[in-house]
PDB file of C-alpha atoms and ligand atoms in Angstrom:
ATOM      1  CA  MET A   1     -41.618   8.373   6.231  1.00  0.00           C
ATOM      2  CA  ALA A   2     -40.456   9.970   3.007  1.00  0.00           C
ATOM      3  CA  ARG A   3     -39.775   7.633   0.179  1.00  0.00           C
ATOM      4  CA  LEU A   4     -36.185   7.636  -0.909  1.00  0.00           C
ATOM      5  CA  ASP A   5     -36.947   9.116  -4.328  1.00  0.00           C
ATOM      6  CA  THR A   6     -38.641  12.138  -2.806  1.00  0.00           C
ATOM      7  CA  LEU A   7     -35.841  13.059  -0.447  1.00  0.00           C
ATOM      8  CA  PRO A   8     -34.017  16.222  -1.433  1.00  0.00           C
ATOM      9  CA  ALA A   9     -30.505  15.639  -2.732  1.00  0.00           C
ATOM     10  CA  PRO A  10     -27.889  16.180  -0.029  1.00  0.00           C
ATOM     11  CA  PRO A  11     -25.932  19.374  -0.567  1.00  0.00           C
ATOM     12  CA  ALA A  12     -22.555  18.905  -2.213  1.00  0.00           C
ATOM     13  CA  ALA A  13     -19.696  19.058   0.275  1.00  0.00           C
ATOM     14  CA  ASN A  14     -18.465  22.452  -0.901  1.00  0.00           C
ATOM     15  CA  ALA A  15     -21.760  23.879  -2.160  1.00  0.00           C
ATOM     16  CA  GLU A  16     -22.193  27.518  -1.291  1.00  0.00           C
ATOM     17  CA  PRO A  17     -25.630  28.403  -0.036  1.00  0.00           C
ATOM     18  CA  ARG A  18     -27.509  30.553  -2.565  1.00  0.00           C
ATOM     19  CA  ARG A  19     -27.481  34.059  -1.237  1.00  0.00           C
ATOM     20  CA  LYS A  20     -30.401  36.333  -1.903  1.00  0.00           C
ATOM     21  CA  GLY A  21     -29.718  38.838  -4.654  1.00  0.00           C
ATOM     22  CA  VAL A  22     -26.810  36.881  -6.071  1.00  0.00           C
ATOM     23  CA  PRO A  23     -27.629  35.868  -9.634  1.00  0.00           C
ATOM     24  CA  ALA A  24     -27.321  32.214 -10.571  1.00  0.00           C
ATOM     25  CA  ASP A  25     -24.347  31.239 -12.711  1.00  0.00           C
ATOM     26  CA  PRO A  26     -25.507  31.954 -16.269  1.00  0.00           C
ATOM     27  CA  GLN A  27     -23.355  29.139 -17.642  1.00  0.00           C
ATOM     28  CA  LYS A  28     -25.799  26.314 -18.378  1.00  0.00           C
ATOM     29  CA  PHE A  29     -23.532  23.809 -20.117  1.00  0.00           C
ATOM     30  CA  ALA A  30     -19.860  23.046 -19.564  1.00  0.00           C
ATOM     31  CA  VAL A  31     -17.557  24.776 -22.047  1.00  0.00           C
ATOM     32  CA  ASP A  32     -13.813  24.219 -22.461  1.00  0.00           C
ATOM     33  CA  VAL A  33     -11.405  26.813 -23.781  1.00  0.00           C
ATOM     34  CA  ARG A  34      -8.599  25.503 -25.960  1.00  0.00           C
ATOM     35  CA  ALA A  35      -6.678  26.144 -29.158  1.00  0.00           C
ATOM     36  CA  SER A  36      -8.965  26.600 -32.151  1.00  0.00           C
ATOM     37  CA  ARG A  37      -8.438  25.734 -35.799  1.00  0.00           C
ATOM     38  CA  ILE A  38     -10.339  28.935 -36.623  1.00  0.00           C
ATOM     39  CA  ASP A  39      -8.511  31.530 -34.574  1.00  0.00           C
ATOM     40  CA  GLY A  40      -6.518  31.671 -31.349  1.00  0.00           C
ATOM     41  CA  ARG A  41      -8.453  29.977 -28.608  1.00  0.00           C
ATOM     42  CA  GLY A  42     -12.043  28.834 -28.993  1.00  0.00           C
ATOM     43  CA  ALA A  43     -14.967  27.677 -26.859  1.00  0.00           C
ATOM     44  CA  PHE A  44     -15.684  23.933 -27.112  1.00  0.00           C
ATOM     45  CA  ALA A  45     -18.645  21.892 -25.904  1.00  0.00           C
ATOM     46  CA  ALA A  46     -17.551  19.841 -22.878  1.00  0.00           C
ATOM     47  CA  GLU A  47     -20.950  18.162 -22.806  1.00  0.00           C
ATOM     48  CA  ALA A  48     -23.701  17.547 -25.367  1.00  0.00           C
ATOM     49  CA  MET A  49     -25.969  20.551 -25.905  1.00  0.00           C
ATOM     50  CA  PRO A  50     -29.472  20.055 -27.304  1.00  0.00           C
ATOM     51  CA  ALA A  51     -30.797  22.384 -29.994  1.00  0.00           C
ATOM     52  CA  ARG A  52     -32.402  25.650 -28.813  1.00  0.00           C
ATOM     53  CA  ARG A  53     -31.108  25.378 -25.257  1.00  0.00           C
ATOM     54  CA  LYS A  54     -29.275  28.270 -23.665  1.00  0.00           C
ATOM     55  CA  ILE A  55     -25.550  27.539 -23.436  1.00  0.00           C
ATOM     56  CA  GLY A  56     -24.546  30.458 -21.269  1.00  0.00           C
ATOM     57  CA  GLU A  57     -23.639  34.134 -21.284  1.00  0.00           C
ATOM     58  CA  ILE A  58     -20.682  36.404 -21.335  1.00  0.00           C
ATOM     59  CA  ARG A  59     -20.623  39.009 -18.654  1.00  0.00           C
ATOM     60  CA  GLY A  60     -18.280  41.910 -18.341  1.00  0.00           C
ATOM     61  CA  GLU A  61     -17.825  45.557 -17.641  1.00  0.00           C
ATOM     62  CA  SER A  62     -20.689  47.749 -18.819  1.00  0.00           C
ATOM     63  CA  VAL A  63     -19.280  50.704 -20.766  1.00  0.00           C
ATOM     64  CA  SER A  64     -20.579  53.264 -23.236  1.00  0.00           C
ATOM     65  CA  VAL A  65     -20.380  52.389 -26.919  1.00  0.00           C
ATOM     66  CA  ARG A  66     -18.026  55.341 -27.374  1.00  0.00           C
ATOM     67  CA  GLU A  67     -15.665  53.972 -24.709  1.00  0.00           C
ATOM     68  CA  ALA A  68     -15.996  50.447 -26.154  1.00  0.00           C
ATOM     69  CA  ARG A  69     -14.936  51.648 -29.606  1.00  0.00           C
ATOM     70  CA  ARG A  70     -12.007  53.534 -28.126  1.00  0.00           C
ATOM     71  CA  ARG A  71     -10.872  50.383 -26.292  1.00  0.00           C
ATOM     72  CA  ALA A  72     -11.392  48.184 -29.357  1.00  0.00           C
ATOM     73  CA  LYS A  73      -8.769  50.189 -31.241  1.00  0.00           C
ATOM     74  CA  THR A  74      -6.129  49.289 -28.660  1.00  0.00           C
ATOM     75  CA  MET A  75      -6.905  45.567 -28.417  1.00  0.00           C
ATOM     76  CA  GLU A  76      -5.463  42.773 -30.452  1.00  0.00           C
ATOM     77  CA  ARG A  77      -8.359  40.466 -29.648  1.00  0.00           C
ATOM     78  CA  ILE A  78     -11.622  42.231 -29.215  1.00  0.00           C
ATOM     79  CA  MET A  79     -13.950  40.998 -26.518  1.00  0.00           C
ATOM     80  CA  ILE A  80     -16.567  43.700 -26.707  1.00  0.00           C
ATOM     81  CA  VAL A  81     -20.221  43.283 -27.564  1.00  0.00           C
ATOM     82  CA  GLU A  82     -22.479  46.254 -28.177  1.00  0.00           C
ATOM     83  CA  VAL A  83     -25.763  45.521 -26.402  1.00  0.00           C
ATOM     84  CA  SER A  84     -27.646  48.665 -27.443  1.00  0.00           C
ATOM     85  CA  HIS A  85     -27.039  51.892 -29.317  1.00  0.00           C
ATOM     86  CA  THR A  86     -25.424  53.343 -26.238  1.00  0.00           C
ATOM     87  CA  ARG A  87     -24.084  50.483 -24.084  1.00  0.00           C
ATOM     88  CA  ALA A  88     -21.524  47.729 -24.579  1.00  0.00           C
ATOM     89  CA  ILE A  89     -20.044  44.868 -22.561  1.00  0.00           C
ATOM     90  CA  ASP A  90     -16.262  44.632 -22.360  1.00  0.00           C
ATOM     91  CA  ALA A  91     -15.539  40.987 -21.514  1.00  0.00           C
ATOM     92  CA  SER A  92     -11.736  41.346 -21.468  1.00  0.00           C
ATOM     93  CA  GLY A  93     -11.639  40.835 -17.714  1.00  0.00           C
ATOM     94  CA  SER A  94     -14.360  38.167 -17.717  1.00  0.00           C
ATOM     95  CA  THR A  95     -13.767  34.524 -16.902  1.00  0.00           C
ATOM     96  CA  ASP A  96     -16.823  33.330 -18.815  1.00  0.00           C
ATOM     97  CA  PRO A  97     -15.553  30.736 -21.324  1.00  0.00           C
ATOM     98  CA  LEU A  98     -17.931  31.831 -24.077  1.00  0.00           C
ATOM     99  CA  ARG A  99     -15.940  35.027 -24.504  1.00  0.00           C
ATOM    100  CA  PHE A 100     -13.641  32.940 -26.710  1.00  0.00           C
ATOM    101  CA  THR A 101     -16.459  31.989 -29.095  1.00  0.00           C
ATOM    102  CA  ASN A 102     -15.203  32.314 -32.675  1.00  0.00           C
ATOM    103  CA  HIS A 103     -17.104  33.443 -35.745  1.00  0.00           C
ATOM    104  CA  SER A 104     -18.268  30.953 -38.338  1.00  0.00           C
ATOM    105  CA  CYS A 105     -20.243  31.559 -41.503  1.00  0.00           C
ATOM    106  CA  GLN A 106     -22.056  28.270 -40.670  1.00  0.00           C
ATOM    107  CA  PRO A 107     -22.411  28.599 -36.904  1.00  0.00           C
ATOM    108  CA  ASN A 108     -23.929  26.059 -34.518  1.00  0.00           C
ATOM    109  CA  ALA A 109     -24.983  28.686 -31.989  1.00  0.00           C
ATOM    110  CA  VAL A 110     -26.527  32.124 -31.972  1.00  0.00           C
ATOM    111  CA  LEU A 111     -25.791  35.163 -29.875  1.00  0.00           C
ATOM    112  CA  ARG A 112     -28.804  37.024 -28.515  1.00  0.00           C
ATOM    113  CA  ILE A 113     -28.798  40.345 -26.750  1.00  0.00           C
ATOM    114  CA  ARG A 114     -31.572  40.431 -24.182  1.00  0.00           C
ATOM    115  CA  GLN A 115     -31.980  43.305 -21.749  1.00  0.00           C
ATOM    116  CA  GLY A 116     -28.299  44.100 -21.899  1.00  0.00           C
ATOM    117  CA  ARG A 117     -27.231  40.474 -21.455  1.00  0.00           C
ATOM    118  CA  VAL A 118     -25.131  38.590 -23.984  1.00  0.00           C
ATOM    119  CA  GLU A 119     -26.639  35.116 -24.276  1.00  0.00           C
ATOM    120  CA  PHE A 120     -25.703  32.109 -26.401  1.00  0.00           C
ATOM    121  CA  TYR A 121     -28.173  29.473 -27.615  1.00  0.00           C
ATOM    122  CA  ALA A 122     -27.552  26.211 -29.492  1.00  0.00           C
ATOM    123  CA  MET A 123     -29.003  26.369 -33.031  1.00  0.00           C
ATOM    124  CA  ARG A 124     -28.790  22.593 -33.385  1.00  0.00           C
ATOM    125  CA  ASP A 125     -27.583  19.666 -31.290  1.00  0.00           C
ATOM    126  CA  ILE A 126     -23.920  20.243 -30.455  1.00  0.00           C
ATOM    127  CA  ALA A 127     -21.758  17.197 -29.729  1.00  0.00           C
ATOM    128  CA  VAL A 128     -19.041  16.944 -27.092  1.00  0.00           C
ATOM    129  CA  GLY A 129     -15.808  18.375 -28.462  1.00  0.00           C
ATOM    130  CA  GLU A 130     -17.386  20.556 -31.156  1.00  0.00           C
ATOM    131  CA  GLU A 131     -16.252  24.135 -31.283  1.00  0.00           C
ATOM    132  CA  ILE A 132     -19.080  26.539 -30.477  1.00  0.00           C
ATOM    133  CA  THR A 133     -19.398  29.243 -33.114  1.00  0.00           C
ATOM    134  CA  VAL A 134     -21.710  32.139 -33.837  1.00  0.00           C
ATOM    135  CA  ASN A 135     -22.120  34.490 -36.750  1.00  0.00           C
ATOM    136  CA  TYR A 136     -20.717  37.771 -35.479  1.00  0.00           C
ATOM    137  CA  GLY A 137     -22.722  39.726 -38.012  1.00  0.00           C
ATOM    138  CA  GLU A 138     -21.355  43.227 -38.332  1.00  0.00           C
ATOM    139  CA  THR A 139     -18.071  43.744 -36.557  1.00  0.00           C
ATOM    140  CA  HIS A 140     -15.723  46.626 -36.078  1.00  0.00           C
ATOM    141  CA  HIS A 141     -13.468  44.807 -38.575  1.00  0.00           C
ATOM    142  CA  GLU A 142     -15.879  46.007 -41.275  1.00  0.00           C
ATOM    143  CA  GLY A 143     -15.086  43.036 -43.480  1.00  0.00           C
ATOM    144  CA  LYS A 144     -11.340  43.651 -43.399  1.00  0.00           C
ATOM    145  CA  LEU A 145     -10.441  40.517 -41.444  1.00  0.00           C
ATOM    146  CA  ARG A 146     -10.079  37.309 -43.429  1.00  0.00           C
ATOM    147  CA  CYS A 147     -12.486  34.628 -42.229  1.00  0.00           C
ATOM    148  CA  ARG A 148     -10.885  31.268 -41.550  1.00  0.00           C
ATOM    149  CA  CYS A 149     -13.966  29.396 -40.418  1.00  0.00           C
ATOM    150  CA  GLY A 150     -13.519  26.847 -43.216  1.00  0.00           C
ATOM    151  CA  ALA A 151     -17.261  26.327 -43.600  1.00  0.00           C
ATOM    152  CA  PRO A 152     -18.716  25.626 -47.034  1.00  0.00           C
ATOM    153  CA  GLY A 153     -20.127  28.944 -48.227  1.00  0.00           C
ATOM    154  CA  CYS A 154     -17.726  30.999 -46.099  1.00  0.00           C
ATOM    155  CA  VAL A 155     -18.187  34.633 -47.060  1.00  0.00           C
ATOM    156  CA  GLY A 156     -14.408  35.109 -46.693  1.00  0.00           C
ATOM    157  CA  ALA A 157     -14.292  38.125 -44.423  1.00  0.00           C
ATOM    158  CA  ILE A 158     -15.695  39.427 -41.159  1.00  0.00           C
TER     159      ILE A 158
HETATM  160 ZN1   ZN B   1     -16.261  32.082 -42.846  1.00  0.00          ZN
END
């Protein structure tokens, strides 16, 4: 007879069976979207996130960089990430909460592009309720947008 601690966990009542070929949800930690002190809405840690762990990804429509730049001109809030010299992800229609991640000059997370995927990793331990931020690096704003991250050493523009 199997010992209790070796029995597989019973499936959750509404758990969908994993279908072959369907990628697992890339969201690894719970993230809330709510009003941000930095700008508009932001992504906030809904659970503690240890340093160096993957937080999640933003997925979206794969478009050419040329098309992405055309779209960016018509958007008030840009949700486009260039993933290579030729391809970009437009996350406007995405429901992934990390698409609301704001820029900070002293971020607690880092954005990594890996094989066309837009991944977020914790740079340090992130506590429940902290806003998740990354350094956007170069943006289409070309330094013309005032940075309101409020961090000591803020470079003032993104
Ligand atoms: Zn700043």
